[in-house]
XYZ file of N, CA and C in Angstrom:
459
model
N -15.744 -8.179 -10.349
C -14.322 -8.389 -10.558
C -13.697 -7.146 -11.193
N -14.443 -6.519 -12.125
C -13.927 -5.345 -12.820
C -13.626 -4.232 -11.814
N -14.562 -3.992 -10.913
C -14.381 -2.935 -9.927
C -13.223 -3.252 -8.992
N -13.055 -4.511 -8.669
C -11.961 -4.946 -7.813
C -10.615 -4.622 -8.459
N -10.469 -4.901 -9.740
C -9.226 -4.622 -10.475
C -8.944 -3.132 -10.472
N -9.970 -2.336 -10.749
C -9.814 -0.887 -10.793
C -9.380 -0.356 -9.431
N -9.982 -0.859 -8.361
C -9.629 -0.399 -7.020
C -8.216 -0.793 -6.624
N -7.819 -1.987 -6.984
C -6.456 -2.428 -6.648
C -5.434 -1.568 -7.376
N -5.687 -1.250 -8.655
C -4.764 -0.392 -9.392
C -4.692 0.985 -8.750
N -5.826 1.548 -8.402
C -5.831 2.862 -7.754
C -5.063 2.818 -6.439
N -5.228 1.736 -5.698
C -4.520 1.591 -4.422
C -3.011 1.509 -4.641
N -2.588 0.819 -5.699
C -1.157 0.726 -5.989
C -0.566 2.113 -6.221
N -1.277 2.927 -6.966
C -0.774 4.264 -7.256
C -0.780 5.142 -6.009
N -1.832 5.035 -5.218
C -1.936 5.828 -4.004
C -0.904 5.392 -2.977
N -0.526 4.123 -2.970
C 0.469 3.607 -2.030
C 1.778 4.364 -2.142
N 2.137 4.771 -3.338
C 3.419 5.433 -3.514
C 3.405 6.889 -3.040
N 2.246 7.439 -2.782
C 2.154 8.851 -2.419
C 2.359 9.026 -0.921
N 3.601 9.001 -0.479
C 3.898 9.003 0.941
C 4.302 10.318 1.569
N 4.929 11.259 0.854
C 5.404 12.462 1.525
C 5.359 13.675 0.610
N 5.337 14.868 1.211
C 5.374 16.123 0.481
C 4.347 16.201 -0.630
N 4.773 16.639 -1.789
C 3.900 16.768 -2.958
C 3.337 15.419 -3.390
N 4.013 14.348 -3.018
C 3.546 13.023 -3.408
C 2.179 12.729 -2.800
N 1.887 13.341 -1.651
C 0.577 13.140 -1.028
C -0.538 13.741 -1.877
N -0.193 14.675 -2.741
C -1.187 15.357 -3.553
C -1.459 14.647 -4.885
N -0.759 13.559 -5.170
C -1.012 12.809 -6.404
C -2.401 12.197 -6.311
N -3.193 12.394 -7.355
C -4.571 11.899 -7.349
C -4.840 11.057 -8.584
N -5.582 10.000 -8.385
C -6.099 9.210 -9.497
C -7.495 9.775 -9.775
N -7.641 10.488 -10.893
C -8.916 11.130 -11.215
C -9.942 10.158 -11.779
N -9.484 9.230 -12.604
C -10.420 8.261 -13.187
C -9.667 7.010 -13.645
N -10.399 5.905 -13.641
C -9.869 4.634 -14.133
C -10.962 4.022 -15.007
N -10.633 3.747 -16.256
C -11.596 3.131 -17.172
C -10.998 1.865 -17.750
N -11.800 0.834 -17.806
C -11.368 -0.423 -18.395
C -11.591 -0.338 -19.904
N -10.513 -0.461 -20.675
C -10.615 -0.356 -22.132
C -10.809 -1.709 -22.803
N -10.161 -2.728 -22.261
C -10.279 -4.062 -22.861
C -10.019 -5.123 -21.809
N -10.623 -6.270 -22.027
C -10.408 -7.432 -21.170
C -10.325 -8.641 -22.083
N -9.298 -9.448 -21.895
C -9.179 -10.672 -22.691
C -8.654 -11.793 -21.805
N -9.120 -13.026 -22.059
C -8.647 -14.153 -21.246
C -7.157 -14.399 -21.459
N -6.528 -14.866 -20.398
C -5.103 -15.188 -20.426
C -4.971 -16.578 -19.839
N -4.867 -17.571 -20.678
C -4.835 -18.950 -20.215
C -6.162 -19.320 -19.588
N -6.139 -20.276 -18.685
C -7.364 -20.716 -18.028
C -7.610 -20.000 -16.705
N -6.604 -19.323 -16.179
C -6.733 -18.743 -14.849
C -6.421 -17.253 -14.801
N -6.500 -16.568 -15.932
C -6.135 -15.162 -15.883
C -6.839 -14.291 -16.899
N -6.650 -13.012 -16.723
C -7.192 -11.999 -17.614
C -6.121 -10.951 -17.891
N -6.076 -10.492 -19.125
C -5.295 -9.306 -19.461
C -6.275 -8.148 -19.498
N -5.917 -7.061 -18.849
C -6.820 -5.923 -18.739
C -6.096 -4.676 -19.213
N -6.732 -3.932 -20.101
C -6.211 -2.647 -20.547
C -6.962 -1.544 -19.836
N -6.225 -0.610 -19.227
C -6.832 0.452 -18.432
C -6.391 1.821 -18.922
N -7.294 2.776 -18.840
C -6.962 4.182 -19.062
C -7.076 4.858 -17.703
N -5.953 5.356 -17.203
C -5.907 5.927 -15.859
C -5.484 7.386 -15.960
N -6.353 8.284 -15.482
C -6.005 9.705 -15.466
C -5.416 10.040 -14.099
N -4.185 10.561 -14.116
C -3.467 10.860 -12.873
C -3.060 12.330 -12.863
N -3.338 12.992 -11.760
C -2.894 14.365 -11.527
C -1.652 14.279 -10.649
N -0.488 14.566 -11.234
C 0.785 14.458 -10.519
C 1.430 15.840 -10.389
N 1.252 16.515 -9.224
C 1.896 17.807 -9.033
C 3.371 17.680 -8.629
N 3.832 16.459 -8.418
C 5.213 16.205 -7.999
C 6.108 15.995 -9.223
N 7.324 15.548 -8.977
C 8.291 15.299 -10.045
C 7.973 13.982 -10.769
N 8.681 13.738 -11.861
C 8.500 12.499 -12.624
C 8.847 11.281 -11.769
N 8.002 10.236 -11.856
C 8.212 9.014 -11.087
C 8.032 7.822 -12.017
N 9.009 6.927 -11.994
C 8.866 5.676 -12.744
C 8.361 4.619 -11.769
N 7.188 4.062 -12.059
C 6.599 3.039 -11.199
C 6.820 1.671 -11.819
N 7.267 0.731 -10.994
C 7.510 -0.630 -11.483
C 7.215 -1.612 -10.356
N 7.327 -2.878 -10.665
C 7.100 -3.947 -9.678
C 5.790 -3.742 -8.919
N 4.742 -3.356 -9.643
C 3.439 -3.111 -9.009
C 2.664 -4.417 -8.943
N 2.413 -4.859 -7.727
C 1.701 -6.113 -7.494
C 0.722 -5.945 -6.350
N -0.351 -6.706 -6.421
C -1.299 -6.757 -5.315
C -1.813 -8.177 -5.188
N -1.790 -8.700 -3.972
C -2.384 -10.002 -3.681
C -3.712 -9.753 -2.997
N -4.731 -10.455 -3.449
C -6.072 -10.290 -2.905
C -6.396 -11.516 -2.060
N -6.739 -11.286 -0.786
C -7.034 -12.373 0.149
C -8.471 -12.260 0.637
N -9.106 -13.424 0.802
C -10.455 -13.479 1.345
C -10.469 -14.512 2.459
N -10.726 -14.075 3.665
C -10.744 -14.959 4.839
C -9.447 -15.770 4.944
N -8.311 -15.128 4.705
C -7.023 -15.792 4.830
C -6.596 -16.604 3.624
N -7.440 -16.710 2.603
C -7.119 -17.486 1.404
C -6.781 -16.522 0.267
N -5.609 -16.700 -0.358
C -5.204 -15.837 -1.466
C -6.019 -16.218 -2.704
N -6.822 -15.250 -3.181
C -7.638 -15.499 -4.370
C -6.832 -15.329 -5.644
N -5.963 -14.334 -5.655
C -5.192 -14.097 -6.869
C -4.261 -12.914 -6.734
N -3.672 -12.584 -7.875
C -2.662 -11.538 -7.927
C -2.961 -10.617 -9.103
N -2.744 -9.328 -8.887
C -2.863 -8.333 -9.950
C -1.478 -7.720 -10.142
N -0.990 -7.705 -11.374
C 0.277 -7.039 -11.675
C 0.016 -6.001 -12.757
N 0.737 -4.896 -12.666
C 0.600 -3.818 -13.641
C 1.969 -3.573 -14.263
N 1.987 -3.425 -15.589
C 3.242 -3.159 -16.288
C 3.830 -1.820 -15.832
N 5.162 -1.694 -15.830
C 5.813 -0.444 -15.418
C 5.416 0.713 -16.334
N 5.409 1.902 -15.753
C 5.177 3.112 -16.544
C 5.776 4.300 -15.814
N 5.913 5.415 -16.532
C 6.487 6.626 -15.960
C 5.415 7.701 -15.887
N 5.217 8.235 -14.679
C 4.293 9.348 -14.489
C 5.069 10.634 -14.736
N 4.633 11.400 -15.705
C 5.284 12.679 -15.986
C 5.048 13.637 -14.824
N 6.043 14.465 -14.568
C 5.956 15.402 -13.460
C 5.103 16.611 -13.780
N 4.396 17.080 -12.770
C 3.610 18.313 -12.827
C 2.618 18.333 -13.992
N 1.892 17.241 -14.175
C 0.910 17.159 -15.258
C -0.336 16.399 -14.808
N -1.385 16.588 -15.583
C -2.568 15.734 -15.497
C -2.557 14.969 -16.808
N -2.393 13.667 -16.720
C -2.181 12.851 -17.922
C -2.981 11.553 -17.828
N -3.421 11.068 -18.984
C -4.074 9.758 -19.043
C -3.053 8.746 -19.533
N -2.865 7.687 -18.751
C -1.913 6.629 -19.076
C -2.686 5.375 -19.463
N -2.221 4.712 -20.502
C -2.831 3.454 -20.942
C -1.953 2.324 -20.409
N -2.492 1.607 -19.427
C -1.724 0.598 -18.706
C -2.262 -0.798 -18.979
N -1.356 -1.755 -18.945
C -1.731 -3.159 -19.082
C -1.553 -3.840 -17.737
N -2.591 -4.556 -17.329
C -2.560 -5.292 -16.069
C -2.897 -6.752 -16.350
N -2.413 -7.626 -15.486
C -2.721 -9.050 -15.579
C -3.299 -9.495 -14.248
N -4.421 -10.173 -14.328
C -5.067 -10.729 -13.141
C -4.931 -12.239 -13.239
N -4.352 -12.862 -12.221
C -4.144 -14.307 -12.218
C -4.745 -14.904 -10.953
N -5.601 -15.907 -11.128
C -6.170 -16.609 -9.987
C -5.132 -17.559 -9.402
N -5.149 -17.708 -8.095
C -4.251 -18.661 -7.440
C -4.608 -20.082 -7.851
N -3.631 -20.978 -7.764
C -3.830 -22.380 -8.151
C -4.923 -23.061 -7.333
N -5.035 -22.682 -6.060
C -5.993 -23.358 -5.189
C -7.385 -22.722 -5.201
N -7.644 -21.800 -6.121
C -8.936 -21.124 -6.205
C -9.771 -21.755 -7.314
N -10.999 -22.114 -6.960
C -11.913 -22.702 -7.944
C -12.949 -21.671 -8.363
N -13.724 -22.005 -9.381
C -14.803 -21.114 -9.794
C -15.816 -20.938 -8.664
N -16.012 -21.992 -7.890
C -16.910 -21.901 -6.740
C -16.400 -20.847 -5.757
N -15.097 -20.835 -5.530
C -14.518 -19.830 -4.635
C -14.770 -18.420 -5.148
N -14.768 -18.252 -6.458
C -14.973 -16.929 -7.039
C -16.402 -16.436 -6.845
N -17.324 -17.341 -6.532
C -18.696 -16.921 -6.237
C -18.753 -16.090 -4.960
N -17.691 -16.150 -4.145
C -17.624 -15.349 -2.927
C -17.696 -13.861 -3.250
N -17.255 -13.498 -4.454
C -17.274 -12.093 -4.855
C -18.713 -11.568 -4.835
N -19.667 -12.444 -5.045
C -21.071 -12.040 -5.054
C -21.645 -11.856 -3.647
N -20.948 -12.348 -2.640
C -21.397 -12.229 -1.259
C -21.397 -10.757 -0.843
N -22.485 -10.316 -0.209
C -22.582 -8.904 0.177
C -21.542 -8.521 1.229
N -21.009 -9.484 1.961
C -19.982 -9.212 2.972
C -18.563 -9.429 2.439
N -18.431 -9.639 1.140
C -17.133 -9.930 0.540
C -16.090 -8.867 0.895
N -16.455 -7.600 0.741
C -15.474 -6.532 0.960
C -15.090 -6.384 2.426
N -15.968 -6.799 3.338
C -15.632 -6.725 4.761
C -14.534 -7.724 5.120
N -14.471 -8.844 4.397
C -13.537 -9.920 4.712
C -12.336 -9.973 3.772
N -12.278 -9.062 2.817
C -11.234 -9.096 1.800
C -10.121 -8.109 2.145
N -8.868 -8.587 2.074
C -7.690 -7.764 2.332
C -6.792 -7.762 1.101
N -6.042 -6.681 0.934
C -5.154 -6.541 -0.215
C -3.755 -6.212 0.289
N -2.747 -6.934 -0.219
C -1.338 -6.620 0.034
C -0.794 -5.961 -1.228
N -0.233 -4.765 -1.088
C 0.198 -3.976 -2.253
C 1.692 -3.695 -2.164
N 2.385 -3.844 -3.291
C 3.803 -3.500 -3.387
C 4.015 -2.654 -4.630
N 4.708 -1.529 -4.472
C 5.013 -0.631 -5.587
C 6.447 -0.144 -5.428
N 7.201 -0.157 -6.518
C 8.551 0.410 -6.509
C 8.508 1.693 -7.325
N 8.975 2.766 -6.718
C 9.011 4.052 -7.405
C 10.429 4.569 -7.503
N 10.728 5.152 -8.651
C 12.068 5.713 -8.863
C 11.913 7.143 -9.363
N 12.523 8.085 -8.640
C 12.466 9.478 -9.044
C 13.431 9.739 -10.182
N 13.205 10.832 -10.886
C 14.031 11.169 -12.043
C 15.518 11.247 -11.691
N 15.835 11.679 -10.485
C 17.225 11.806 -10.065
C 17.906 10.498 -9.711
N 17.150 9.397 -9.678
C 17.746 8.104 -9.398
C 17.362 7.480 -8.071
N 16.813 8.266 -7.150
C 16.387 7.733 -5.860
C 15.220 6.780 -6.067
N 15.251 5.618 -5.417
C 14.121 4.693 -5.553
C 13.740 4.130 -4.192
N 12.487 3.710 -4.113
C 11.982 3.157 -2.866
C 10.875 2.166 -3.190
N 10.874 1.054 -2.476
C 9.793 0.081 -2.597
C 8.900 0.237 -1.382
N 7.619 0.413 -1.652
C 6.645 0.604 -0.583
C 5.704 -0.585 -0.573
N 5.471 -1.124 0.614
C 4.564 -2.262 0.771
C 3.514 -1.911 1.814
N 2.280 -2.166 1.478
C 1.158 -2.011 2.419
C 0.498 -3.373 2.516
N 0.444 -3.924 3.720
C -0.148 -5.245 3.923
C -1.500 -5.143 4.608
N -2.357 -6.091 4.284
C -3.667 -6.227 4.923
C -4.494 -4.951 4.886
N -4.523 -4.310 3.723
C -5.373 -3.136 3.530
C -6.785 -3.637 3.258
N -7.767 -3.265 4.083
C -9.132 -3.734 3.848
C -9.682 -3.204 2.522
N -10.257 -4.090 1.735
C -10.815 -3.695 0.446
C -11.923 -2.668 0.638
N -12.665 -2.799 1.694
C -13.752 -1.845 1.968
C -13.192 -0.423 2.137
N -12.037 -0.318 2.788
C -11.403 0.990 2.973
C -11.000 1.578 1.614
N -10.482 0.737 0.732
C -10.127 1.198 -0.619
C -11.359 1.666 -1.378
N -12.453 0.924 -1.226
C -13.694 1.280 -1.900
C -14.183 2.652 -1.433
N -14.103 2.897 -0.142
C -14.595 4.148 0.408
C -13.709 5.340 0.021
N -12.419 5.090 -0.206
C -11.505 6.181 -0.560
C -11.467 6.436 -2.058
N -11.955 5.491 -2.852
C -11.902 5.668 -4.322
C -13.135 6.380 -4.825
């Protein structure tokens, strides 16, 4: 589960890198600093993310990812908004929340242990980015195979 959270966060950041210098934005490392339960169906996760941003300052918000397995939504990952400083390599301390869907049981979560889990798992990612000058864009990537994210991270 820990690796899944880290990959989804990395994918959210990479999703916003669509053109010009933005394609050169790199997530150098992601470390889990803390994990604490959130109610009966969730986790609060503290992450340290090192990002190399050769582009201008970008404020990222509305970062969400839905994780699906064989057509069934397992849960949602949301990351608190933050601002990536322009033209820097910086470590950001981010807070994320992982929430299991209402129809997911602990038995369903055992699917994560299946060796074919990543072949059947898809991620829908949404990120809103706003440049320092005020221009903003919401980018959505649907049905991104988790295995593809694993191979690119």
